[in-house]
Amino acid sequence: MNLLYIIRIMFVLLSMWVISGNCYYNPLVNSFLNPEKLEDANPTALSGIAFALLSPQVVQITGQIVDANGFAASNGNLTILTRTNPIEGLSNSFNLNTAGRFFIQLSTGETRIRVEQSSVELFSFTLNINGPGNVSITNKSLAGPDILNIEFYPTGTTPSYFDIISTNPPNQDSFQTWPSTIQITFSEDLEIPSDLQSYLEANVFTEPSITFAGSSIVNGNILEIGNSTGFQIGTNTYSIGRGIRSISGIGSSPRTISYTCDSPCNAP
């Protein structure tokens, strides 16, 4: 075998051994195997990342306030009592619309809010906002009133909603004789379906299953549901889905209405 050829083979094998056996000490290879430790990184860059993650953010949030009967707190008022992250330009109060809905700009963190209606305090609560899309309600001063369908919405917009204003009988009412009709009043006129019976069966869900009969739309924004059979002693619920729509095409804000039929739970 040619001596020069043998020398070339030995040189290649020796080079491969050096690279594989000592790659940790090779500056180029070492840069991949042992990247700069996090604690050795630029502290200014790290503090900037931490600041971005921890600094308060401004969010826009909406929801509906209802009283202990489930009626919208029409034309009430929200007042900010305290907030953990004050930011200049945030809302300090807001007037509810006729459906009891608010559209307010807040900061992430905890915000304590008082609700008044006709200059009388309805209740107070705390909104815990961890970030856009992440909110919880705590420390309600009363169990009856509530905040429904809280949502975030983009800056520079004010979305439209189709809300339930009241029900007759009131939500969570109890009786011994089942009512002949349930009336639900909305914030806008309802669309008029060609087949109201099928429309209700597809979009109003009851537990236990209640048969509707003689239903109608009254005065444009009142949905009247006639009841036939199926109600039982105990709790009976009606769940209104987004399939119930306004005349302008907005789906109803989801809502569950409950009634208690006490013994003997007579038919209408």
Coordinates of C-alpha atoms in Angstrom, one line a residue, residues 24-224:
Y24 CA -16.1 20.1 25.1
Y25 CA -12.9 22.1 25.0
N26 CA -13.4 23.2 21.4
P27 CA -14.6 26.8 21.6
L28 CA -17.1 26.4 18.7
V29 CA -18.5 23.1 19.9
N30 CA -18.5 24.2 23.5
S31 CA -20.7 27.2 22.6
F32 CA -23.5 24.8 21.7
L33 CA -22.9 22.2 24.5
N34 CA -22.5 24.8 27.3
P35 CA -24.5 27.9 26.4
E36 CA -24.2 30.9 28.6
K37 CA -25.9 30.3 32.0
L38 CA -29.0 32.3 32.7
E39 CA -27.5 34.0 35.7
D40 CA -24.5 35.1 33.6
A41 CA -26.8 36.7 31.0
N42 CA -27.1 40.5 30.7
P43 CA -29.0 41.6 33.9
T44 CA -30.5 44.5 32.0
A45 CA -32.1 42.2 29.5
L46 CA -33.4 40.0 32.2
S47 CA -34.9 42.8 34.2
G48 CA -36.6 44.1 31.1
I49 CA -38.3 40.7 30.6
A50 CA -39.4 40.5 34.2
F51 CA -40.8 44.0 34.0
A52 CA -42.8 43.1 30.9
L53 CA -44.2 40.1 32.7
L54 CA -45.0 41.7 36.0
S55 CA -46.0 45.3 35.1
P56 CA -49.7 46.1 35.2
Q57 CA -51.7 45.9 32.0
V58 CA -54.8 47.9 30.9
V59 CA -57.8 45.8 29.9
Q60 CA -61.3 46.5 28.7
I61 CA -64.0 44.4 30.3
T62 CA -67.8 44.1 30.2
G63 CA -70.5 42.3 32.1
Q64 CA -74.1 42.5 33.3
I65 CA -75.1 43.4 36.9
V66 CA -78.4 41.9 38.2
D67 CA -80.1 42.2 41.5
A68 CA -81.3 39.4 43.8
N69 CA -84.4 38.8 41.6
G70 CA -82.3 38.4 38.5
F71 CA -83.5 41.8 37.2
A72 CA -81.0 44.0 35.3
A73 CA -79.6 46.8 37.5
S74 CA -80.8 49.3 35.0
N75 CA -79.1 52.7 35.0
G76 CA -77.1 51.8 38.1
N77 CA -73.6 53.0 38.8
L78 CA -70.2 51.3 39.4
T79 CA -67.6 53.0 41.6
I80 CA -64.0 51.9 42.0
L81 CA -63.2 51.6 45.7
T82 CA -59.6 50.3 45.6
R83 CA -57.2 48.9 43.1
T84 CA -53.8 47.2 43.5
N85 CA -52.4 48.7 40.3
P86 CA -53.3 52.3 39.8
I87 CA -52.6 53.4 36.2
E88 CA -53.3 56.9 34.9
G89 CA -56.4 57.2 32.7
L90 CA -58.3 54.2 34.1
S91 CA -62.1 54.4 34.7
N92 CA -63.1 55.4 38.3
S93 CA -66.8 55.0 37.8
F94 CA -69.3 53.9 35.1
N95 CA -73.0 54.2 34.6
L96 CA -74.8 51.0 33.7
N97 CA -77.1 51.0 30.7
T98 CA -80.7 49.9 30.7
A99 CA -79.7 46.3 30.6
G100 CA -77.4 46.7 33.6
R101 CA -74.3 46.2 31.4
F102 CA -71.0 48.0 32.0
F103 CA -68.1 48.7 29.7
I104 CA -65.1 49.7 31.8
Q105 CA -61.3 50.0 31.5
L106 CA -59.3 48.5 34.4
S107 CA -55.8 47.3 35.2
T108 CA -54.7 43.8 36.0
G109 CA -54.6 42.9 39.7
E110 CA -57.4 43.3 42.2
T111 CA -60.1 46.0 41.8
R112 CA -62.8 46.5 44.4
I113 CA -66.1 47.8 43.0
R114 CA -69.3 49.1 44.6
V115 CA -72.6 48.9 42.7
E116 CA -75.4 51.4 43.4
Q117 CA -78.9 51.7 42.0
S118 CA -81.1 54.8 42.7
S119 CA -78.3 56.0 45.1
V120 CA -78.6 52.9 47.2
E121 CA -75.7 50.4 47.5
L122 CA -76.7 47.1 45.8
F123 CA -73.5 45.2 46.7
S124 CA -69.8 45.2 46.3
F125 CA -67.3 42.7 44.9
T126 CA -63.7 42.3 43.8
L127 CA -62.5 41.5 40.3
N128 CA -59.2 39.6 40.2
I129 CA -57.7 40.1 36.7
N130 CA -54.5 38.1 36.1
G131 CA -54.3 39.1 32.5
P132 CA -56.4 39.6 29.3
G133 CA -59.0 36.8 29.3
N134 CA -58.4 35.7 32.9
V135 CA -60.7 37.1 35.6
S136 CA -62.5 35.8 38.7
I137 CA -65.0 37.3 41.1
T138 CA -64.4 37.2 44.9
N139 CA -65.6 38.8 48.1
K140 CA -69.2 39.5 47.2
S141 CA -70.8 41.5 50.0
L142 CA -74.2 39.9 49.3
A143 CA -75.1 36.5 47.9
G144 CA -78.2 37.5 45.8
P145 CA -77.0 40.2 43.3
D146 CA -74.6 38.9 40.7
I147 CA -72.2 39.8 37.8
L148 CA -73.0 37.8 34.6
N149 CA -71.2 37.0 31.4
I150 CA -67.9 38.9 32.0
E151 CA -65.9 39.2 28.8
F152 CA -62.8 41.1 27.6
Y153 CA -63.1 43.2 24.4
P154 CA -60.4 45.0 22.3
T155 CA -59.4 48.6 22.8
G156 CA -61.2 51.0 20.6
T157 CA -64.4 49.0 20.3
T158 CA -67.7 48.8 22.1
P159 CA -69.5 45.5 21.3
S160 CA -73.2 45.1 21.3
Y161 CA -75.1 42.6 23.5
F162 CA -78.6 41.2 23.7
D163 CA -79.3 40.7 27.4
I164 CA -82.2 39.5 29.5
I165 CA -83.6 42.4 31.6
S166 CA -86.2 40.6 33.7
T167 CA -88.4 37.5 34.0
N168 CA -91.9 36.9 35.3
P169 CA -91.9 35.1 37.7
P170 CA -88.6 36.4 39.0
N171 CA -85.6 34.2 38.9
Q172 CA -85.3 31.7 41.8
D173 CA -89.0 32.3 42.7
S174 CA -90.9 29.4 44.4
F175 CA -94.6 28.5 44.3
Q176 CA -97.0 25.6 44.8
T177 CA -98.9 26.1 41.5
W178 CA -96.8 26.1 38.4
P179 CA -97.3 29.4 36.3
S180 CA -99.2 29.1 33.1
T181 CA -96.5 31.2 31.3
I182 CA -92.9 32.3 31.8
Q183 CA -92.2 35.8 30.4
I184 CA -88.7 36.8 29.6
T185 CA -88.0 40.5 28.7
F186 CA -84.9 41.3 26.6
S187 CA -83.0 44.5 25.9
E188 CA -84.0 44.6 22.3
D189 CA -86.9 43.3 20.1
L190 CA -86.7 39.6 19.2
E191 CA -86.4 38.1 15.8
I192 CA -89.7 36.5 14.8
P193 CA -89.2 32.9 13.7
S194 CA -91.5 31.2 11.2
D195 CA -92.1 28.4 13.7
L196 CA -91.9 29.6 17.2
Q197 CA -92.5 26.2 18.8
S198 CA -89.5 24.6 17.0
Y199 CA -87.4 27.7 17.6
L200 CA -88.0 27.5 21.4
E201 CA -87.4 23.7 21.5
A202 CA -84.0 24.2 19.8
N203 CA -82.8 27.2 21.9
V204 CA -84.5 27.0 25.3
F205 CA -83.3 24.0 27.3
T206 CA -85.1 22.8 30.4
E207 CA -84.3 20.5 33.3
P208 CA -86.4 18.4 33.8
S209 CA -87.8 18.5 30.3
I210 CA -90.8 20.8 30.1
T211 CA -93.2 20.8 27.2
F212 CA -93.9 24.2 25.8
A213 CA -97.4 25.2 24.6
G214 CA -99.0 28.4 23.3
S215 CA -95.8 30.4 23.3
S216 CA -95.6 33.9 21.7
I217 CA -93.6 37.1 21.3
V218 CA -95.3 40.0 23.1
N219 CA -94.6 43.7 22.5
G220 CA -91.5 42.9 20.5
N221 CA -89.0 42.3 23.3
I222 CA -90.9 39.9 25.6
L223 CA -90.8 36.1 24.9
E224 CA -93.7 34.4 26.5

